[in-house]
C-alpha positions as MATLAB code, in Angstrom:
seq = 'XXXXXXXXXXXXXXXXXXXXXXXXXXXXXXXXXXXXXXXXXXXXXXXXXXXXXXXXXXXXXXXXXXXXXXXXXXXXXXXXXXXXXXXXXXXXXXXXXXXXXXXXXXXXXXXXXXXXXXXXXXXXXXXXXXXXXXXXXXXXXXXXXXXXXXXXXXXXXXXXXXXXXXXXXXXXXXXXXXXXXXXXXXXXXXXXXXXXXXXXXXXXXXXXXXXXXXXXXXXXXXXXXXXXXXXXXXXXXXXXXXXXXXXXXXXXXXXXXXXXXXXXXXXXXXXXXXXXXXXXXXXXXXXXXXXXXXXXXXXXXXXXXXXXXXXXXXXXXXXXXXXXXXXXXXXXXXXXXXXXXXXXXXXXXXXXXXXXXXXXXXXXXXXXXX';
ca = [
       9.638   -9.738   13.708;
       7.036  -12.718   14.068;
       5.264  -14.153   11.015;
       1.889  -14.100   10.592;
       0.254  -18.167   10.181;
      -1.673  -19.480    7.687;
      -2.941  -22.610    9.527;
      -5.066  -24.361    7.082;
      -7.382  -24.033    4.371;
     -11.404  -24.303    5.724;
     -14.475  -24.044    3.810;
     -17.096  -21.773    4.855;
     -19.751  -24.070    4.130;
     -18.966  -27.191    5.252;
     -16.020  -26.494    7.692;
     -13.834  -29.223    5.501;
     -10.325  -27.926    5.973;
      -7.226  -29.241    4.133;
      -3.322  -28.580    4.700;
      -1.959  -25.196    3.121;
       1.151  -27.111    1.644;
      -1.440  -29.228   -0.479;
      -2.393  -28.695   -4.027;
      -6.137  -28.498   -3.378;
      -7.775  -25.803   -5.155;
     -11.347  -26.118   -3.470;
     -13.146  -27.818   -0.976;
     -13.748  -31.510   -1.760;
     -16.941  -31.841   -0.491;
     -18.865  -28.853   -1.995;
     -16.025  -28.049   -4.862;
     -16.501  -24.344   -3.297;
     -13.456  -21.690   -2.534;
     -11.299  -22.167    0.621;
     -11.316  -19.062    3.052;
      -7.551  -19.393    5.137;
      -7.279  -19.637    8.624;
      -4.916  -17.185    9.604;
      -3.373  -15.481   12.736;
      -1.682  -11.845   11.944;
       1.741  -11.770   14.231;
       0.774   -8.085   16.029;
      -0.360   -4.874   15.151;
       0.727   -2.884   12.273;
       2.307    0.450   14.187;
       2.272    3.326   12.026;
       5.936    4.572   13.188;
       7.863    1.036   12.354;
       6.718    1.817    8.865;
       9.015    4.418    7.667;
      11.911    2.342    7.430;
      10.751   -0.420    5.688;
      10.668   -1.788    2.014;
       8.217    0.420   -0.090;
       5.984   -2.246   -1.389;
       2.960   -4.058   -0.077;
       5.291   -6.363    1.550;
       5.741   -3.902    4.441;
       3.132   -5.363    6.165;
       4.315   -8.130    7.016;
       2.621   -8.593   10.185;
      -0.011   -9.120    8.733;
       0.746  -11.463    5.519;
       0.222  -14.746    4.964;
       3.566  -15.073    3.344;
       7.009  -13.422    4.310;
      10.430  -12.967    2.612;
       9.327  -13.125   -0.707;
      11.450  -13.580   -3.620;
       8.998  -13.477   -6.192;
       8.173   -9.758   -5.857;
       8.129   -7.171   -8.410;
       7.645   -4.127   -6.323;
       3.855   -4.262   -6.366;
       2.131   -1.931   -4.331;
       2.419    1.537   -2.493;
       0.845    3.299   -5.504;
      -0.325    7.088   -5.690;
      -3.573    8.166   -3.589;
      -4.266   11.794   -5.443;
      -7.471   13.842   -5.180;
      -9.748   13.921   -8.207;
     -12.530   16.069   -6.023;
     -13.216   18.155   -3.095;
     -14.388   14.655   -1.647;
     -13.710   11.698   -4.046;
      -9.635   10.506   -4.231;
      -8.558    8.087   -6.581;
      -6.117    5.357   -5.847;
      -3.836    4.702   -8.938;
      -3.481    0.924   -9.174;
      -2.898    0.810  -12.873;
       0.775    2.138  -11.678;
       1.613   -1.662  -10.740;
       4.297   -3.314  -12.956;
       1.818   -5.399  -15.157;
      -0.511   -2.366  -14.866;
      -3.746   -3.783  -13.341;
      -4.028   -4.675   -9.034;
      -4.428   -8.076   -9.498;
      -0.579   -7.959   -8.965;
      -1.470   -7.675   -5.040;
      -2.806  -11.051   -4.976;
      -0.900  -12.183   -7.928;
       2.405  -12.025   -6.349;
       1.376  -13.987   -3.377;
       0.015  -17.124   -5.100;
       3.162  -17.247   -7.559;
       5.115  -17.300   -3.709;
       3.151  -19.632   -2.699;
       3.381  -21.864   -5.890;
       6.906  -21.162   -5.922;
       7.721  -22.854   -2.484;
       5.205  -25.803   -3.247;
       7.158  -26.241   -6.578;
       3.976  -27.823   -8.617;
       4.762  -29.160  -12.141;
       2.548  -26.848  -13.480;
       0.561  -23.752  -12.854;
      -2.600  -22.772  -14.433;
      -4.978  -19.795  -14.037;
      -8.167  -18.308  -16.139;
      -8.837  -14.923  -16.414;
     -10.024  -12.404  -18.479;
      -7.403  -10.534  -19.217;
      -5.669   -8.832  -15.620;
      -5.322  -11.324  -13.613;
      -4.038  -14.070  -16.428;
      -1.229  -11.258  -17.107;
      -0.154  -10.951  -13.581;
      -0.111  -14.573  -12.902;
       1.971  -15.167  -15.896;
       4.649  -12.472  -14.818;
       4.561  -13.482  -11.159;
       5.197  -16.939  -12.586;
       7.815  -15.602  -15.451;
       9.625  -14.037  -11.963;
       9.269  -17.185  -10.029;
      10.450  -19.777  -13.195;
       7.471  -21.381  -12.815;
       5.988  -23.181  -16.312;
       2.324  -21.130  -16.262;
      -1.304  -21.809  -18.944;
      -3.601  -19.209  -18.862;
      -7.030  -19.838  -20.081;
      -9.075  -16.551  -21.350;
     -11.991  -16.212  -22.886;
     -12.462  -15.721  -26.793;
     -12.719  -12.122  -27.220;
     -10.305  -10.882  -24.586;
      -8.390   -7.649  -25.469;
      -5.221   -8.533  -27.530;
      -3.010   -6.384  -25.657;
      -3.864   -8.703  -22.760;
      -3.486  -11.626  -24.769;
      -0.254   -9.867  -26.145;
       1.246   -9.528  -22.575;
       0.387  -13.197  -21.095;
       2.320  -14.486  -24.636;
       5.248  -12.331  -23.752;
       5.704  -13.287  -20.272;
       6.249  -17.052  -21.511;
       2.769  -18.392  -20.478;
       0.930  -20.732  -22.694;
      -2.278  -18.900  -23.890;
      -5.432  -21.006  -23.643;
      -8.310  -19.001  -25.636;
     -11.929  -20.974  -24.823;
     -14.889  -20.066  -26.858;
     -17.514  -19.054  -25.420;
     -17.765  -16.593  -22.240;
     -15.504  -16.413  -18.692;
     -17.814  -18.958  -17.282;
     -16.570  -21.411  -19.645;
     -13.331  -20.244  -19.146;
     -13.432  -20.931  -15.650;
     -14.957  -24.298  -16.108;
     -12.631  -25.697  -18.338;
      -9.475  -23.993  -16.055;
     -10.567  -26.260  -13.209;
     -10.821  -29.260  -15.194;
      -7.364  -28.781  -15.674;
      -6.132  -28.125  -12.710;
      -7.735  -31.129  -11.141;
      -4.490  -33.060  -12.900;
      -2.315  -34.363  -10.588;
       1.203  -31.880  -10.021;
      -1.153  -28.875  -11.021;
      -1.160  -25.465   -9.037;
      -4.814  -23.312   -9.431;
      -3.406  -19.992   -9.389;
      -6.801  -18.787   -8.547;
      -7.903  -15.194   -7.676;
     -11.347  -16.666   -6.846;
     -11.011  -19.600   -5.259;
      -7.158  -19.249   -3.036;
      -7.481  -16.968   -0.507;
      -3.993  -16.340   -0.454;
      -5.279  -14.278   -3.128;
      -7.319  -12.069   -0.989;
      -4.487  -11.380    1.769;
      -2.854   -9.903   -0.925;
      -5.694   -7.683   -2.333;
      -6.332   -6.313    1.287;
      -3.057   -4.506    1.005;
      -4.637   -1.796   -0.385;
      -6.638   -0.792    2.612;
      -3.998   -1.284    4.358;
      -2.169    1.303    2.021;
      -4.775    3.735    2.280;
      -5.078    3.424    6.101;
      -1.645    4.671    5.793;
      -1.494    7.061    3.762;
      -4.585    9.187    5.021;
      -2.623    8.997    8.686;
      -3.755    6.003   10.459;
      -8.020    6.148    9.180;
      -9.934    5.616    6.366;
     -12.476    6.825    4.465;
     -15.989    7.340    4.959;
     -16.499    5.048    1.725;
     -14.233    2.658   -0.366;
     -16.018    1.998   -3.800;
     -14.598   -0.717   -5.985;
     -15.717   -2.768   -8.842;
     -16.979   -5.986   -7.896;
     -17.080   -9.060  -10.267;
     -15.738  -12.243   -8.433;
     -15.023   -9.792   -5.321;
     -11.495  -10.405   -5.211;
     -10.728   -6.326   -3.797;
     -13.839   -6.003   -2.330;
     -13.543   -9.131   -0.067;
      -9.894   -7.826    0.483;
     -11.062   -5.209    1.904;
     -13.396   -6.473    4.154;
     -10.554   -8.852    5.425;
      -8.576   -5.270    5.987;
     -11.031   -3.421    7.744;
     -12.116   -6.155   10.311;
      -7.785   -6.709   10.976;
      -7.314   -3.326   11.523;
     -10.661   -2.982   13.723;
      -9.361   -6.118   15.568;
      -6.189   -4.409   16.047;
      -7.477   -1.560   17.917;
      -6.648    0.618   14.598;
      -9.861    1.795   13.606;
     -13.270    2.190   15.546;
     -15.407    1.766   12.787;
     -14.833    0.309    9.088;
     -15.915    2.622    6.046;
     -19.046    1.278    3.910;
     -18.095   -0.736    1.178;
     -19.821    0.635   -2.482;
     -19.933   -2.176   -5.043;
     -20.585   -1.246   -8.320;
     -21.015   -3.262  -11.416;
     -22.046   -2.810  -15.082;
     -25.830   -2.911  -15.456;
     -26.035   -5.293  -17.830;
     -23.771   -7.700  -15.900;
     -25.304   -7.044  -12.254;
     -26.364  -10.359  -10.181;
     -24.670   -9.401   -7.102;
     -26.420   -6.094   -7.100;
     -30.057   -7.331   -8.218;
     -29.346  -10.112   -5.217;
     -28.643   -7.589   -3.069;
     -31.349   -5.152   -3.550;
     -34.037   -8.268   -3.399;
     -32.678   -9.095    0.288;
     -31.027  -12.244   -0.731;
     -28.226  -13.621    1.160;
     -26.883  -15.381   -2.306;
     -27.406  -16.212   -6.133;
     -30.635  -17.866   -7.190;
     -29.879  -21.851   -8.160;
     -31.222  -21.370  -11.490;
     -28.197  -21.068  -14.057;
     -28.102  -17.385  -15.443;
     -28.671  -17.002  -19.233;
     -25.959  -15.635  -21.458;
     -24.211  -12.858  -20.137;
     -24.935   -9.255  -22.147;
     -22.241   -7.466  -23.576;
     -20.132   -5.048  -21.716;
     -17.363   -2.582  -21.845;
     -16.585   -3.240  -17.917;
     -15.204   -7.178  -19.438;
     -13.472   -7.367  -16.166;
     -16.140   -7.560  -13.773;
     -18.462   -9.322  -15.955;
     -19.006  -12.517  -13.825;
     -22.564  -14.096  -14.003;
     -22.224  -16.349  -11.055;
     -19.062  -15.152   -8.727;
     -18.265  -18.398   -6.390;
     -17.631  -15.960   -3.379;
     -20.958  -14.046   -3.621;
     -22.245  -15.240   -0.340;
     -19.367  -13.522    0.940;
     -19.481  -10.626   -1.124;
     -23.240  -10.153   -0.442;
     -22.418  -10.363    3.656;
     -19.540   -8.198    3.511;
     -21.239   -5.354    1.827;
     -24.136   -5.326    4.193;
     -22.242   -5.625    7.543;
     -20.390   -2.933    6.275;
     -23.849   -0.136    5.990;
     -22.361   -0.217    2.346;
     -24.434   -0.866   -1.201;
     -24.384   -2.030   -4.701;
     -24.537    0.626   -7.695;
     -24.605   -0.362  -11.121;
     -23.420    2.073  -13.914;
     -24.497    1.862  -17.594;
     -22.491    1.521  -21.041;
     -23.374    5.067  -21.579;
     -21.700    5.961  -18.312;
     -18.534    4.031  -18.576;
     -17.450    5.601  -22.219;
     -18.610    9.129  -19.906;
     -15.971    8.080  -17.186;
     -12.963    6.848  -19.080;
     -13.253   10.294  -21.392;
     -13.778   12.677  -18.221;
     -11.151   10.629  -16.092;
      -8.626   10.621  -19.281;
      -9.521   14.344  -19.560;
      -8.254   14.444  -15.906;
      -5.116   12.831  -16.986;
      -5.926    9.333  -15.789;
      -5.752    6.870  -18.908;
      -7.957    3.799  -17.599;
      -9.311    1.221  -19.001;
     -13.244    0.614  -19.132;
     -13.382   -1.754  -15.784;
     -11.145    0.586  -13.887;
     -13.444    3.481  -14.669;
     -16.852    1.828  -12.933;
     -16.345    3.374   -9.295;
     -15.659    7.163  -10.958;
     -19.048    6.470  -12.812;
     -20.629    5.762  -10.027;
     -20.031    8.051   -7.502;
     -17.629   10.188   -9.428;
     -20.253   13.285   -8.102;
     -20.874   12.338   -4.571;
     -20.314   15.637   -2.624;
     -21.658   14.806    1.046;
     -18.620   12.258    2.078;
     -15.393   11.393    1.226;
     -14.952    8.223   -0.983;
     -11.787    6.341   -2.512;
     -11.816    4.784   -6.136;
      -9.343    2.742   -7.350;
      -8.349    2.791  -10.778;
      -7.727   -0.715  -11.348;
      -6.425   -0.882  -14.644;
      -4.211    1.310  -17.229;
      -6.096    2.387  -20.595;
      -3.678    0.784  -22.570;
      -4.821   -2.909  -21.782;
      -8.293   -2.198  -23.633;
      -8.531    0.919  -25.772;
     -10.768    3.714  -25.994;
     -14.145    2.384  -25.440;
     -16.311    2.677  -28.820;
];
């Protein structure tokens, strides 16, 4: 089987481009995320599938990254129907319980064969506890900064995995700010599910998954939750591979949904703007959905573009409507936590086409919502 290539890192701003054995984090110029230049090895044929390893590593046509040995099993989880037309995706069945493990495991691969002195991530909550297993699996010394106020049993699980816990006051922005100050030291690894792409190749995996498993075609929606973008943009990197491949005729809209009172990407959106205003945002409000609470996502250019092309939109779902979600799905038998449980809020009653959610997150990582 031929690899896939990762070429180089590029910026898709600038068009500054850097080697993908360096340490850079983000483009030098602009201090923006790299996008990865990247050549898939051949088409993904449905019947060479069957016999291979039952994780998201069976596509490795398409993967940056091949022969892991960092791998925990992530992937393959359940698609089950919740309605006549809406299907849920069960991605809180990954082995730290949240999908950031998709793009998890392939920066700890990546950081593993670079062999940094140190890796550090920021997070609030998911992503920090999948980086710090990936790296746990990968013997890699990890810090993982988090905002003041993330859930304990997050906190809880980054401690156990062997990761020094960084709490910052203040709110994810800060977080993220003082994350890249660190990672700017020399010997430093920015296990980043914003700014690496490698990040994204893995997150596409789950279109790729669901191509699969609904017999070679996809829905006629895919809703997901969209803070910094990281599944959304995933999927947008699935749809157009498998479109390029001669695998689809036609993508499925993309719904992205965030809370209400955390909604830039979604006010941006329905004003016709192609990106963030420059003015910095105020204090973020308080919400239940803590995950996808991201005033100013790096990647929403991207984000923005990728929902459009698609025919897609942005929905935004209120407090009120979350606690609603997380009792009816739990009622269903689906324990989620309050991020995970966005997408069923939002279109949890469309009848007129079918839709996929994923639930992103397992209950026990945040509670019952008050």
């Amino acid at each position: 089987m031929l690899a896939a290539m990762a070429t180089a890192y590029r910026c898709p701003q600038d068009g500054t481009r850097a080697d993908v054995s360096s340490l850079t984090w983000c483009c030098p110029v602009c201090r923006g995320p790299w996008d990865l230049d990247f050549e898939i090895a051949g088409p993904v044929r449905p019947g060479a599938l069957s016999g291979r390893v039952n994780s998201l590593w069976r596509y490795e046509e398409v993967l940056p990254l091949g022969s892991p040995t960092t791998t925990l099993g992530e992937g393959r989880t359940p698609l089950v129907p919740l309605t006549g037309t809406v299907s849920a995706k069960l991605d809180f069945l990954m082995p730290t319980l949240s999908f950031k493990d998709r793009g998890a495991v392939m920066l700890a691969e990546l950081a593993r064969r670079l062999s940094p002195e140190r890796v550090v991530a920021d997070s609030s909550g998911n992503a920090g506890t999948a980086v710090a297993a990936y790296c746990a699996r990968a013997g890699l010394p990890c810090t993982v900064y988090v905002p003041e106020g993330t859930s304990p049993k997050k906190t809880e699980q980054i401690r156990a995995h062997g990761a020094r816990l960084e709490i910052v006051p203040g709110d994810r922005e800060s977080t993220a700010l003082a994350a890249r100050a660190a990672a700017d030291a020399p010997g430093t690894f920015y296990a980043s599910h914003v700014f690496n792409p490698y990040f994204l190749h893995g997150t596409k995996t789950y279109v790729y998954e669901l191509w699969e498993d609904l017999g070679g075609r996809l829905p006629d929606a895919i809703a997901v939750p969209v803070g910094n973008g990281t599944l959304l943009l995933g999927a947008a990197l699935a749809i157009a591979e498998l479109r390029a491949q001669g695998l689809i005729d036609t993508g499925p809209a993309l719904i992205a949904v965030q809370a209400e009172a955390v909604s830039p990407l979604a006010a941006a959106f329905h004003a016709g703007a192609d990106s963030l205003p420059d003015t910095p945002p105020g204090a973020a409000s308080p919400t239940l959905a803590e995950g996808i609470a991201i005033p100013r996502p790096p990647r929403a250019r991207a984000i923005l573009a990728a929902v459009r092309e698609s025919g897609g939109t942005f929905l935004t779902v209120t407090e009120d409507q979350i606690r609603s979600a997380q009792l009816d799905l739990a009622a269903r038998g689906f324990y989620v936590e309050t991020t995970g449980v966005a997408c069923w809020a939002a279109v949890g009653g469309w009848t007129d086409r079918s839709v996929v959610v994923p639930l992103c997150g397992a209950g026990l990582k945040t509670g019952l919502a008050a």
